[in-house]
mmCIF file of C-alpha atoms in Angstrom:
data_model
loop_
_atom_site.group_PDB
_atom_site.id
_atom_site.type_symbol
_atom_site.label_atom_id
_atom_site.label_comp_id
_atom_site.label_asym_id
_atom_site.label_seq_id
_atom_site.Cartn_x
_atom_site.Cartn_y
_atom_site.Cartn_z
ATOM 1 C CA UNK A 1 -31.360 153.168 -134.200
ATOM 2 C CA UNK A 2 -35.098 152.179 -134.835
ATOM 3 C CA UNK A 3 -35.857 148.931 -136.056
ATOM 4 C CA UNK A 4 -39.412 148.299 -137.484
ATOM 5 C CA UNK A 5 -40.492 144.499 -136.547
ATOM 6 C CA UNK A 6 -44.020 144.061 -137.049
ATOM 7 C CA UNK A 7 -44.571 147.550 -136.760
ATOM 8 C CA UNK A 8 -43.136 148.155 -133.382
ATOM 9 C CA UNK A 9 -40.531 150.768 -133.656
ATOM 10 C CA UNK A 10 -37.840 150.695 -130.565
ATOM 11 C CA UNK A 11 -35.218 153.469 -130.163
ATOM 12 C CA UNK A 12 -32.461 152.635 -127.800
ATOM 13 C CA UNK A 13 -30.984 155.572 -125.926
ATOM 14 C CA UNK A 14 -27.462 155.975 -124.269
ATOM 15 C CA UNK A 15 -27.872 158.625 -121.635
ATOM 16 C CA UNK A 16 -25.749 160.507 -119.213
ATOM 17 C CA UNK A 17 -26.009 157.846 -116.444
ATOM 18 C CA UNK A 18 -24.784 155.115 -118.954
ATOM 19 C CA UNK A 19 -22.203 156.938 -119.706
ATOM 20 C CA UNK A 20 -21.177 157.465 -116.332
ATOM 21 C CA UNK A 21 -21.971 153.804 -115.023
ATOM 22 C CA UNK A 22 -19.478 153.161 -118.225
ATOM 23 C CA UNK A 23 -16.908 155.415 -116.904
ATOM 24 C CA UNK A 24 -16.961 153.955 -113.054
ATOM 25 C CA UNK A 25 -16.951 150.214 -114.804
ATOM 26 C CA UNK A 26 -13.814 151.195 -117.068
ATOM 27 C CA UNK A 27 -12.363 152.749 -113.675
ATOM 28 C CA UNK A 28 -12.530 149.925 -111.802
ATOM 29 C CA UNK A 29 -11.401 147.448 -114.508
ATOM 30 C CA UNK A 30 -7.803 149.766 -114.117
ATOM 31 C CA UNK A 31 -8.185 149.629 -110.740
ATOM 32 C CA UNK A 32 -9.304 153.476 -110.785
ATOM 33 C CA UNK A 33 -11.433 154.833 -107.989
ATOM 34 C CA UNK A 34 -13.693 157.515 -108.850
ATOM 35 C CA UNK A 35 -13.714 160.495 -106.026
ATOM 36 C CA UNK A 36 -17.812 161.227 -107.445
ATOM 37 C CA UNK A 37 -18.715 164.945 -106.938
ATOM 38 C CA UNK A 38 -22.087 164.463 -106.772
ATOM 39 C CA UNK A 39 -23.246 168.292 -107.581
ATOM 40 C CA UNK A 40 -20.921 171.338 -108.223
ATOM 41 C CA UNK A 41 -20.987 174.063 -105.217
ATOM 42 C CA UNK A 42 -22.339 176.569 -107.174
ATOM 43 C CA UNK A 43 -25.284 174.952 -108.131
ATOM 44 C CA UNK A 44 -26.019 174.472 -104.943
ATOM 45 C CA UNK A 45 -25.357 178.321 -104.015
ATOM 46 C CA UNK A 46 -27.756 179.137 -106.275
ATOM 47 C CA UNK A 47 -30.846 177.157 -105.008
ATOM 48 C CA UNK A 48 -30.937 174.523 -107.595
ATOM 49 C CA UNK A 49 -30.812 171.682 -104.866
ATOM 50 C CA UNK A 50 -33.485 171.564 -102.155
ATOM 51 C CA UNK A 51 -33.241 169.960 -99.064
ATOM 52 C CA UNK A 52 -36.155 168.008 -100.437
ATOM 53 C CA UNK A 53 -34.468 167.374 -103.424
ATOM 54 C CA UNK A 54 -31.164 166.342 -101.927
ATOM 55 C CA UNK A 55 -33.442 163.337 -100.281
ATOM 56 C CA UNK A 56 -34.459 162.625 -103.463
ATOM 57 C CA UNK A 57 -31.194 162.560 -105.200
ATOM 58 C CA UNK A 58 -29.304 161.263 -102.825
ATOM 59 C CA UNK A 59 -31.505 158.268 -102.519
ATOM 60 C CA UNK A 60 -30.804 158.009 -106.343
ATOM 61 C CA UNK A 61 -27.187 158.220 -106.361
ATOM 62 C CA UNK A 62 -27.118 155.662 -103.303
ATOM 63 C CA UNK A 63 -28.721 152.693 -104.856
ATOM 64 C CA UNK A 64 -27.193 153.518 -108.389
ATOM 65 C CA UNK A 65 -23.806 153.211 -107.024
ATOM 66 C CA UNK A 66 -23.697 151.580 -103.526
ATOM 67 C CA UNK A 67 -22.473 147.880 -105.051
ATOM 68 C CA UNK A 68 -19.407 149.257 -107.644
ATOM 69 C CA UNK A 69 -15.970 148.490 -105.369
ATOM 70 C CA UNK A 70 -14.390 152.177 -106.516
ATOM 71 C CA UNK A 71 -16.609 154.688 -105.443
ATOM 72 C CA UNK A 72 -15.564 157.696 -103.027
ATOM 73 C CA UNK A 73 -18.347 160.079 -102.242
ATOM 74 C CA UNK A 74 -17.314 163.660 -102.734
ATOM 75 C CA UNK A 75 -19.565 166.329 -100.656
ATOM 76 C CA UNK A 76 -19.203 170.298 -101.903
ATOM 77 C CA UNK A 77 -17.270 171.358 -105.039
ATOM 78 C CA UNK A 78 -15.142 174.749 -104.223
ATOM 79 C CA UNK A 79 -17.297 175.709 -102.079
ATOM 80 C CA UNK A 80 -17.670 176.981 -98.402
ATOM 81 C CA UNK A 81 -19.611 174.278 -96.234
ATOM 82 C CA UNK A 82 -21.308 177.519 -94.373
ATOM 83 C CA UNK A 83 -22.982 178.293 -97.780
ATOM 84 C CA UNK A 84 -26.452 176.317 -97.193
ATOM 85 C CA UNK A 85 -24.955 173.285 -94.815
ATOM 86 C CA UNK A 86 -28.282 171.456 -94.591
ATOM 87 C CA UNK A 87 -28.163 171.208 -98.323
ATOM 88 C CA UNK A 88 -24.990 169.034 -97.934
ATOM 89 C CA UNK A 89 -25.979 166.889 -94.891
ATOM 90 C CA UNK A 90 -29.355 166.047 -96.104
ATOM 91 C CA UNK A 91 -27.215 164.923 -99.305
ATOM 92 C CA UNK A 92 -24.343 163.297 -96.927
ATOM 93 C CA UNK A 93 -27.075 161.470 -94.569
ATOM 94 C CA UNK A 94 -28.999 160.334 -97.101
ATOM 95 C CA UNK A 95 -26.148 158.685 -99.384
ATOM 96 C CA UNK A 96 -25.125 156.742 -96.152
ATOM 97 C CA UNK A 97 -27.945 155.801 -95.073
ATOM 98 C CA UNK A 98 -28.412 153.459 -97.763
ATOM 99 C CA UNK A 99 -24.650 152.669 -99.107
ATOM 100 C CA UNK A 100 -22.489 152.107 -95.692
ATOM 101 C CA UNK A 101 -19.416 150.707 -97.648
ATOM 102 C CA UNK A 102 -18.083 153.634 -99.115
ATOM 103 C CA UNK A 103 -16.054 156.496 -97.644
ATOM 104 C CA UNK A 104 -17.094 160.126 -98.268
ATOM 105 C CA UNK A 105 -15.057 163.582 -98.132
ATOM 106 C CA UNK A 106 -16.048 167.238 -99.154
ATOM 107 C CA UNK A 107 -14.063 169.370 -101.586
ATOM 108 C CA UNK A 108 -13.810 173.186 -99.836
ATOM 109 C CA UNK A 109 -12.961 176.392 -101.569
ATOM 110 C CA UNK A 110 -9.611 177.396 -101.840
ATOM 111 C CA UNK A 111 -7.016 178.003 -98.832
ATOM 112 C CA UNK A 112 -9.594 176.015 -96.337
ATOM 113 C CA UNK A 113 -9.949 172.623 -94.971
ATOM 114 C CA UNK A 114 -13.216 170.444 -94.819
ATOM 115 C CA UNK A 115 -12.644 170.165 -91.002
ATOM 116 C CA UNK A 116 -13.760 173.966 -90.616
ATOM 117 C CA UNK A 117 -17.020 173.166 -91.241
ATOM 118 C CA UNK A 118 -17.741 169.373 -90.798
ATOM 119 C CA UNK A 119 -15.150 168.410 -88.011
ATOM 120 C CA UNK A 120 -17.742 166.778 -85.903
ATOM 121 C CA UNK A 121 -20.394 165.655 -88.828
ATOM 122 C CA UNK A 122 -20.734 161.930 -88.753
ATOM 123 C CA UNK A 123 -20.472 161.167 -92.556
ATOM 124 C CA UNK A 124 -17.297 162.745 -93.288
ATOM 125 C CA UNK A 125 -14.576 159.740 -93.198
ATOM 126 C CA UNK A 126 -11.354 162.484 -94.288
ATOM 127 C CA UNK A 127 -11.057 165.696 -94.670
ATOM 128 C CA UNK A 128 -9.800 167.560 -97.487
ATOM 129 C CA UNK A 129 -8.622 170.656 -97.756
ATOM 130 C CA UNK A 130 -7.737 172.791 -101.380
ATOM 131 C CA UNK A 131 -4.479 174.655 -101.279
ATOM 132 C CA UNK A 132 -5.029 176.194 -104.910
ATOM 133 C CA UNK A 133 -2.760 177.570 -107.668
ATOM 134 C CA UNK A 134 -2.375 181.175 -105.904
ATOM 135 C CA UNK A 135 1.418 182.367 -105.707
ATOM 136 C CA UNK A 136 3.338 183.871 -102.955
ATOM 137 C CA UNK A 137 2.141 187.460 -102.429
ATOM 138 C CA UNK A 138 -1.128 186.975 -104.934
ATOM 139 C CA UNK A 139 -3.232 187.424 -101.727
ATOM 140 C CA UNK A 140 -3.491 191.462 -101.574
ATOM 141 C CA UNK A 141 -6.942 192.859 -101.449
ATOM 142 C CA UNK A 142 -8.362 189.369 -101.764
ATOM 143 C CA UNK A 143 -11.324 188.945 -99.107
ATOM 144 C CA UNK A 144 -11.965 185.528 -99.863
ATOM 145 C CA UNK A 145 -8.862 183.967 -99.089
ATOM 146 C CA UNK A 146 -8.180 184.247 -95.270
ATOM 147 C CA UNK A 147 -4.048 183.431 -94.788
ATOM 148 C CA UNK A 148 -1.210 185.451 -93.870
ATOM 149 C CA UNK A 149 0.086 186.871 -97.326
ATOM 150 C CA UNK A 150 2.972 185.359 -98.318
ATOM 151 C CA UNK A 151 1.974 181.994 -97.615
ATOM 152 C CA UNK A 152 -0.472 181.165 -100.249
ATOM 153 C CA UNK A 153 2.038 178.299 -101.508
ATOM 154 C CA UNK A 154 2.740 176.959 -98.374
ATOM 155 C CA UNK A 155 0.143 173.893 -98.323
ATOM 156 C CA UNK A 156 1.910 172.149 -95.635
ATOM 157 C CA UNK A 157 0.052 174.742 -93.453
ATOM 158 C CA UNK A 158 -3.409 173.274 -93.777
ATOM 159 C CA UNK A 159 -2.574 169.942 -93.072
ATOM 160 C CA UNK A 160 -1.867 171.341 -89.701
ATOM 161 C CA UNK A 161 -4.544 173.339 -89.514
ATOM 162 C CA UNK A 162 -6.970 170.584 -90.436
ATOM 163 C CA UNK A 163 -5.702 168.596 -86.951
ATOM 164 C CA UNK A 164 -6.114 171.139 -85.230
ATOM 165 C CA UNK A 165 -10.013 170.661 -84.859
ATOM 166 C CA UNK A 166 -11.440 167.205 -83.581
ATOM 167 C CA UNK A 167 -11.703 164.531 -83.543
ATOM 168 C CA UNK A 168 -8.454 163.987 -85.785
ATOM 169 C CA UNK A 169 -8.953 162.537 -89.460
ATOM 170 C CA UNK A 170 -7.045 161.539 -92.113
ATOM 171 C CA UNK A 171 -6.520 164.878 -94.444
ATOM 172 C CA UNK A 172 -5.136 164.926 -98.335
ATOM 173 C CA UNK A 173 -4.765 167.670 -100.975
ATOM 174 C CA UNK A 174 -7.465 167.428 -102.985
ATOM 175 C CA UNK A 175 -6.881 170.537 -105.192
ATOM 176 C CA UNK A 176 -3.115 171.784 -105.306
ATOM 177 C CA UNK A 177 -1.482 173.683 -107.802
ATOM 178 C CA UNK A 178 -1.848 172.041 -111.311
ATOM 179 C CA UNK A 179 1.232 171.152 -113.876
ATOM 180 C CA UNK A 180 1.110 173.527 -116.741
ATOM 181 C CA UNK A 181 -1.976 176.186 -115.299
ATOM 182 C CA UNK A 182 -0.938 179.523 -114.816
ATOM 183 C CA UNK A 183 0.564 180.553 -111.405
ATOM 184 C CA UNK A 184 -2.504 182.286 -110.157
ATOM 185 C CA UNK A 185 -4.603 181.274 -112.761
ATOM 186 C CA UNK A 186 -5.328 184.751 -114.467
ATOM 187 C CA UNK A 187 -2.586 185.852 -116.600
ATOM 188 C CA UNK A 188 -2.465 183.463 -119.981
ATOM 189 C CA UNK A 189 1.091 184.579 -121.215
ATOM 190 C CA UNK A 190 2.389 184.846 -117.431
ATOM 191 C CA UNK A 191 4.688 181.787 -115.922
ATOM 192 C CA UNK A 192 2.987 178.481 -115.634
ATOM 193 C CA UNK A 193 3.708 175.754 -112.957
ATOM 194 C CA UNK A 194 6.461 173.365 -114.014
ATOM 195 C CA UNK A 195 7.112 169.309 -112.692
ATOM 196 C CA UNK A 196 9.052 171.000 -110.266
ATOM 197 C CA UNK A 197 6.169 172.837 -108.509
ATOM 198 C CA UNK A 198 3.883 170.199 -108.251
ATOM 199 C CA UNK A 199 6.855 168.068 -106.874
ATOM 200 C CA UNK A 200 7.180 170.434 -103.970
ATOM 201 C CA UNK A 201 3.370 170.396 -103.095
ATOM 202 C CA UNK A 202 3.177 167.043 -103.295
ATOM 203 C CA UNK A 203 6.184 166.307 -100.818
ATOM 204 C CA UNK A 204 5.104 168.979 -98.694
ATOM 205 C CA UNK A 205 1.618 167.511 -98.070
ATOM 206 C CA UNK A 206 2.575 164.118 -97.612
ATOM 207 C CA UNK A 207 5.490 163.968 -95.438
ATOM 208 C CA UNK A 208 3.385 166.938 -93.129
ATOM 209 C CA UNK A 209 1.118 164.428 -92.579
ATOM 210 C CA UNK A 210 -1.356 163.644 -95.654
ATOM 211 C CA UNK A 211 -2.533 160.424 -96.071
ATOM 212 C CA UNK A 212 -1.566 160.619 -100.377
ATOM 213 C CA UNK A 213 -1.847 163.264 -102.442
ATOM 214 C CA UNK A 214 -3.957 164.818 -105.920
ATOM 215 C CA UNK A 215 -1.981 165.580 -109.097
ATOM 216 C CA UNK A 216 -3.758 168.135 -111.868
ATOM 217 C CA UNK A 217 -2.906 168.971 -114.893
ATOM 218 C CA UNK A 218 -4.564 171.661 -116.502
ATOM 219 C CA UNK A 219 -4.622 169.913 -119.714
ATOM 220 C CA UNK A 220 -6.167 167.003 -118.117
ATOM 221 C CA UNK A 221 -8.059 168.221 -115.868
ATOM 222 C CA UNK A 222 -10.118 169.397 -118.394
ATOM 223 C CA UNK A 223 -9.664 166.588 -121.006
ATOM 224 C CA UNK A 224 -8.678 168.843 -123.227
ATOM 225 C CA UNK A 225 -9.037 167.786 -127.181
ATOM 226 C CA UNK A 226 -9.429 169.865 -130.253
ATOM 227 C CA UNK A 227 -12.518 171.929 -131.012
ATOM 228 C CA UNK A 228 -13.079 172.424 -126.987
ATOM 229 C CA UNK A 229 -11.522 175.789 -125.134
ATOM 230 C CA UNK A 230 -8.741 175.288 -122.248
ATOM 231 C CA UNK A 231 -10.533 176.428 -119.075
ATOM 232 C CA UNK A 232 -7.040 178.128 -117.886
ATOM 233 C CA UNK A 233 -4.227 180.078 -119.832
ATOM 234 C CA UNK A 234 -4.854 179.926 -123.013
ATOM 235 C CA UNK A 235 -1.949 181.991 -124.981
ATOM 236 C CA UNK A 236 -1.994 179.498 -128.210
ATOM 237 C CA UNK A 237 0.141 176.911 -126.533
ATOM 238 C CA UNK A 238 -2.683 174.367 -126.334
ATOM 239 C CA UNK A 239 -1.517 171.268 -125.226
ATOM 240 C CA UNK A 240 -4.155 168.006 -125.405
ATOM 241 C CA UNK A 241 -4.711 165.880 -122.613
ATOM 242 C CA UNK A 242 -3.128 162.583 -124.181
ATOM 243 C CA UNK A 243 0.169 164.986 -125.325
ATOM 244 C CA UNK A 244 0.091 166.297 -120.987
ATOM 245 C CA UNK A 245 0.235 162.596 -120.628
ATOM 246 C CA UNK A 246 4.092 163.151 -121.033
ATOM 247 C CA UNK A 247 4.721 165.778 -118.892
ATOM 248 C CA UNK A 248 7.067 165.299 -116.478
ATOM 249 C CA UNK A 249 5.143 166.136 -113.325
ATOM 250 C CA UNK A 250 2.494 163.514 -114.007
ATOM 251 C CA UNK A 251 5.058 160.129 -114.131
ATOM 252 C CA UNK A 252 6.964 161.449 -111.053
ATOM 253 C CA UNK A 253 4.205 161.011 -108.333
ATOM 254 C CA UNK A 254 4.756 157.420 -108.624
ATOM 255 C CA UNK A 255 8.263 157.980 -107.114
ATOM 256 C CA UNK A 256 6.393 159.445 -103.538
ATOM 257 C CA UNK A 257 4.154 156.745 -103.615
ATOM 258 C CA UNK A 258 6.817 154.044 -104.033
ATOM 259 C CA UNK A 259 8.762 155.815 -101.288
ATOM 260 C CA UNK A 260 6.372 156.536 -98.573
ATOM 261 C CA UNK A 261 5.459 152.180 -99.354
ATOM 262 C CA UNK A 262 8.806 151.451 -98.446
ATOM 263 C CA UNK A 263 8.445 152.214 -94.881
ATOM 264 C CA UNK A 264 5.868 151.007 -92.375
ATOM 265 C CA UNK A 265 2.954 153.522 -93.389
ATOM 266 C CA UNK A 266 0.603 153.375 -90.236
ATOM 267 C CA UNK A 267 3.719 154.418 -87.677
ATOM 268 C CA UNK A 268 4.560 157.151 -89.474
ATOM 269 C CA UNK A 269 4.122 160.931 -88.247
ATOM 270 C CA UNK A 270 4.975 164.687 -88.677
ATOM 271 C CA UNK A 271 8.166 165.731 -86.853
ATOM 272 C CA UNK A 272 9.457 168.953 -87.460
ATOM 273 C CA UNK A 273 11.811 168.579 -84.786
ATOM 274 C CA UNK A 274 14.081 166.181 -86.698
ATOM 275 C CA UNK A 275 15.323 169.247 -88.075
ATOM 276 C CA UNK A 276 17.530 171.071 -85.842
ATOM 277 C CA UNK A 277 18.226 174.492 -85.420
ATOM 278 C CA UNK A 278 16.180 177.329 -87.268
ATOM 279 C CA UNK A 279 14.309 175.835 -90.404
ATOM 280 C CA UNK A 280 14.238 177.864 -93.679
ATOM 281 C CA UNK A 281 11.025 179.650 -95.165
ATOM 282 C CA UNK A 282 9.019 179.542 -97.997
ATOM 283 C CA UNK A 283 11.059 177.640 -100.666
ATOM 284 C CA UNK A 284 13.991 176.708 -98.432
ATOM 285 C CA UNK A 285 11.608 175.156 -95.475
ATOM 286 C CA UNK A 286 12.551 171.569 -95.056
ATOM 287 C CA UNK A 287 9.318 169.234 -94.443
ATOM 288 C CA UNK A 288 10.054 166.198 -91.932
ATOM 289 C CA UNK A 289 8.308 162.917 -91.434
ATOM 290 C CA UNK A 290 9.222 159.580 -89.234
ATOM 291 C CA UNK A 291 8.872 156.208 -87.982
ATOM 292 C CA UNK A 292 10.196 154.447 -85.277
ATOM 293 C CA UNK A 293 13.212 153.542 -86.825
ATOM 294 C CA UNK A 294 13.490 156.223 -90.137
ATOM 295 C CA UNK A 295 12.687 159.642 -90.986
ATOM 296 C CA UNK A 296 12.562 161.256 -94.397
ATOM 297 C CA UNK A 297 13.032 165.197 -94.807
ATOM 298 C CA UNK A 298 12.211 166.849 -98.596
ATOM 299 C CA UNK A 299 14.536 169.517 -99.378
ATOM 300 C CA UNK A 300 13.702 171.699 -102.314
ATOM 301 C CA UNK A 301 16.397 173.996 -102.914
ATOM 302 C CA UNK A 302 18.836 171.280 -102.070
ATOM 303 C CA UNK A 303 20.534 173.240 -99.271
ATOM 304 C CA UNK A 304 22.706 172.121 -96.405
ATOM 305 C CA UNK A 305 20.586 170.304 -93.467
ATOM 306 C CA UNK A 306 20.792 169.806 -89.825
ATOM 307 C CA UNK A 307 19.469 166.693 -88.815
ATOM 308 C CA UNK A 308 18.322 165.002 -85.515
ATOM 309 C CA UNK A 309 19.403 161.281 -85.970
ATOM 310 C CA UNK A 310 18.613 160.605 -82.855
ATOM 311 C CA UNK A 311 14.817 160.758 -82.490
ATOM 312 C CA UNK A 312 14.979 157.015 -84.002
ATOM 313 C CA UNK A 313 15.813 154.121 -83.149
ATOM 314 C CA UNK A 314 19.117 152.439 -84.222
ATOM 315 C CA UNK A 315 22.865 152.972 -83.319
ATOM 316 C CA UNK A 316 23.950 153.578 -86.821
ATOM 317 C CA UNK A 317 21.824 155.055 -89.748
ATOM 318 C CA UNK A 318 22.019 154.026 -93.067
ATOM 319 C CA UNK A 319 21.164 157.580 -95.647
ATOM 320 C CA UNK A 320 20.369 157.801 -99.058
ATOM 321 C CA UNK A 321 19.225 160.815 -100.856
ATOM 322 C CA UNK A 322 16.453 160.286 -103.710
ATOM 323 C CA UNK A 323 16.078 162.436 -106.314
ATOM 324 C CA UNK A 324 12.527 163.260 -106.492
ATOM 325 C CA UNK A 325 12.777 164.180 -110.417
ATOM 326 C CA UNK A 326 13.759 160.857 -111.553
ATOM 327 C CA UNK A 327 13.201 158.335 -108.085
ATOM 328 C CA UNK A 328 16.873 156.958 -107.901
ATOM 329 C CA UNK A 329 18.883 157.177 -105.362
ATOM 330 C CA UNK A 330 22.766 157.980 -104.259
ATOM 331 C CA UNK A 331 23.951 156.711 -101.010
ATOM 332 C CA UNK A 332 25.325 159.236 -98.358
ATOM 333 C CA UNK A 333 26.805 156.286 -96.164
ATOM 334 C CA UNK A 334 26.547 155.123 -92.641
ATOM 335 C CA UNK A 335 26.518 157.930 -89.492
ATOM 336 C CA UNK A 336 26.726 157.644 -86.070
ATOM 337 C CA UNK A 337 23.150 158.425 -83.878
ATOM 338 C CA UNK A 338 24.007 162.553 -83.682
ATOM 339 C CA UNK A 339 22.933 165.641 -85.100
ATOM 340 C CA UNK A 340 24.980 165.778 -88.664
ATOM 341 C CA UNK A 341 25.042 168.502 -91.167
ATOM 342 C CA UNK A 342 24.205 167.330 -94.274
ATOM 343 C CA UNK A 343 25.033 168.449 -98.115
ATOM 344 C CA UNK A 344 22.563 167.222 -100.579
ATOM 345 C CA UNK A 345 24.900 164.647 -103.015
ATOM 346 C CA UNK A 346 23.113 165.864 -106.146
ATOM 347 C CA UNK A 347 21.579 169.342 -107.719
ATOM 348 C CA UNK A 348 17.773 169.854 -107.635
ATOM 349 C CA UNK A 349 15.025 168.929 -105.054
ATOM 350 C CA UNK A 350 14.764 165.314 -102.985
ATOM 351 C CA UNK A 351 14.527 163.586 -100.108
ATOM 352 C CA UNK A 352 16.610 162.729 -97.480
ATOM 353 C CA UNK A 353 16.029 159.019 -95.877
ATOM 354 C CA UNK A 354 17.488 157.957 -92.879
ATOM 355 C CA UNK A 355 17.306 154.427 -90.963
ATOM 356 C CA UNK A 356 18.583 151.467 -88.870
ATOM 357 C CA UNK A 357 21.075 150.101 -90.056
ATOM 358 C CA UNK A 358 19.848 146.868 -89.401
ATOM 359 C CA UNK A 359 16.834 147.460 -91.187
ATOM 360 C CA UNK A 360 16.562 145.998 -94.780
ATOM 361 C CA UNK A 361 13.848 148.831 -96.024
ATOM 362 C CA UNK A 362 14.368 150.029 -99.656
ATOM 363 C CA UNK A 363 16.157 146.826 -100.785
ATOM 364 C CA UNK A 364 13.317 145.361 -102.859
ATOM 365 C CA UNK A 365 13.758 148.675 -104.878
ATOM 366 C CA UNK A 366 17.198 147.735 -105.989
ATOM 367 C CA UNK A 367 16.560 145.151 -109.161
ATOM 368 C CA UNK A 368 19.718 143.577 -109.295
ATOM 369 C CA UNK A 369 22.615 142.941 -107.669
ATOM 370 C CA UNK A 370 24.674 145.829 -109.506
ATOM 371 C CA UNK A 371 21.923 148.376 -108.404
ATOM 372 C CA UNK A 372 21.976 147.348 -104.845
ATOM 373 C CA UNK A 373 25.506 147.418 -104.913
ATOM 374 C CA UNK A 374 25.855 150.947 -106.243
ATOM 375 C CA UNK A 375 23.110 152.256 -103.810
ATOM 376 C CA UNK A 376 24.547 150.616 -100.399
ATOM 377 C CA UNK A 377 28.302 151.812 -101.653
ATOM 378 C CA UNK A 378 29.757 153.446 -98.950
#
């Protein structure tokens, strides 16, 4: 507004940046951090950021945001890092030069890993890599995506692939397969990806080794409210971002989270060869993870399992199985330290946990007295 006061006419003016410093202040008062994508790949790709510039901007975006507490510095944005490279570690240099507090990543194209191109860079603090919304067998003809077909779901793959180049960082999911977007992304009417789904790329990731994990939902993603067009799928069924809110698949991730808490965190590691015998493919491939003294294997399809109690510590394990739809658990009893077949207790995808029976771990989960004694039943 313009007020006249002895005839001096001021017009105040809330810009872009405003708005932006007003969305990393509201972030941080939730206790949100903001992964900042500092320019989208494409603009990039198509010249719009110099070298010269990125000195420029980066110097801008430093000293704009190097003193908020929730900032994480995202590098690329779908985007190959071979496609101009000096464009993104002019940017990368420059931001740390300045702010040295905050850590920074870079968002890849679909089916790759940051640590392709930027392994050895000095400003990359974790790599990410993008495992998409492709389905099994989508790949045919498709240049751009360089996989084996028929693995295009399996994102457990590029967490390995991402330690396979050094030195060895932490690695998360930082675009998987979003709740409600098409499988595939192109047909609007076709089969969309259900709580389920993002379940299983979320437990995937996580227990092959990622340090967390990204949940999308295409509704969100795109903050989708009436009078503006959904990006992905649109067949009529539109579906606002507050309404996605109370989707399934978006208040189950807190059950991983709690879970992979419960145990000591900085021990843990990848072991496929808890699992013994042949594992299963595609849907039916069991993902491992342990500690010294527990292990944890997701099972989608709920099958029968062959597990290696023995590669931790403890005479006797004590075994749950949590249900990774709705987080609670059903105990499967105490069991000697052998290899033991093992029948999921319940329908549907979870997790099998395993541990010293000594150990007190997943007892602050248990409320009350009744719970605990329900869960440790035997």
């Amino acid at each position: 507004d313009c007020y006249n006061f002895e005839h001096i006419c001021t017009k105040v003016v809330y810009g872009y940046w405003d708005h932006l410093d007003y969305i990393v202040s509201q972030a941080e008062r939730e206790g949100i951090y903001i992964a900042m994508v500092c320019i989208w790949g494409g603009l990039v790709k198509a010249g719009l950021l110099s070298e010269k510039d990125a000195v420029s901007y980066g110097t801008f975006l430093a000293n704009r945001y190097k003193d908020a507490p929730n900032i994480i510095w995202v590098m690329g944005g779908d985007i190959q890092g071979d496609i101009r490279p000096e464009v993104w570690h002019t940017l990368a240099t420059t931001i740390k030069s300045i702010d040295k507090n905050h850590l920074m990543t870079y968002h890849p194209r679909g089916r790759r890993t940051s640590a392709q191109w930027f392994s050895k860079a000095p400003w990359i603090d974790f790599h990410t890599f993008q495992s998409g919304h492709r389905c099994y067998n989508q790949r045919k003809g498709d240049k751009f995506y360089p996989i084996p077909e028929g693995t295009e779901e399996d994102n457990w793959m590029y967490v390995d692939s991402t330690w396979a180049y050094s030195p060895k960082k932490p690695v998360i999911d930082a675009e998987p397969s979003y709740e409600d977007i098409p499988k595939g992304l192109h047909d609007a009417d076709g089969p969309r990806w259900k709580d389920c789904d993002v379940r299983r790329y979320a437990y995937w990731s996580v227990l092959a080794g990622s340090c967390g994990h990204t949940y999308g939902h295409n509704s969100i993603m795109a903050f989708l409210k009436p009078g503006t067009p959904i990006p992905y799928g649109d067949n009529g069924k539109v579906k606002y971002w507050y309404e996605a809110l109370k989707d399934p698949g978006f208040s189950q991730m807190k059950y991983l989270k709690r879970l992979m808490l419960s145990f000591p965190y900085f021990e843990r590691i990848p072991d496929q060869s808890l699992i013994s015998g042949k594992n299963g493919t595609r849907y039916n491939r069991l993902i491992a993870t342990r500690g010294r003294d527990y292990l944890l294997v997701y099972n989608y399809t709920g099958r029968e399992m062959k597990i290696d109690f023995r590669k931790i510590e403890g005479k006797t394990k004590r075994t749950y199985w949590m249900d990774a739809a709705t987080g609670s658990f059903t105990a499967m009893g105490d069991l000697s330290n052998a290899i033991h077949h093992l029948q999921p207790p319940t329908k549907g995808d979870g997790v099998l946990i395993a541990f010293d029976a000594t150990k007190t771990y997943l007892s602050s989960l248990f409320s009350t007295a009744e719970e605990k004694s329900s869960a440790t039943a035997r």
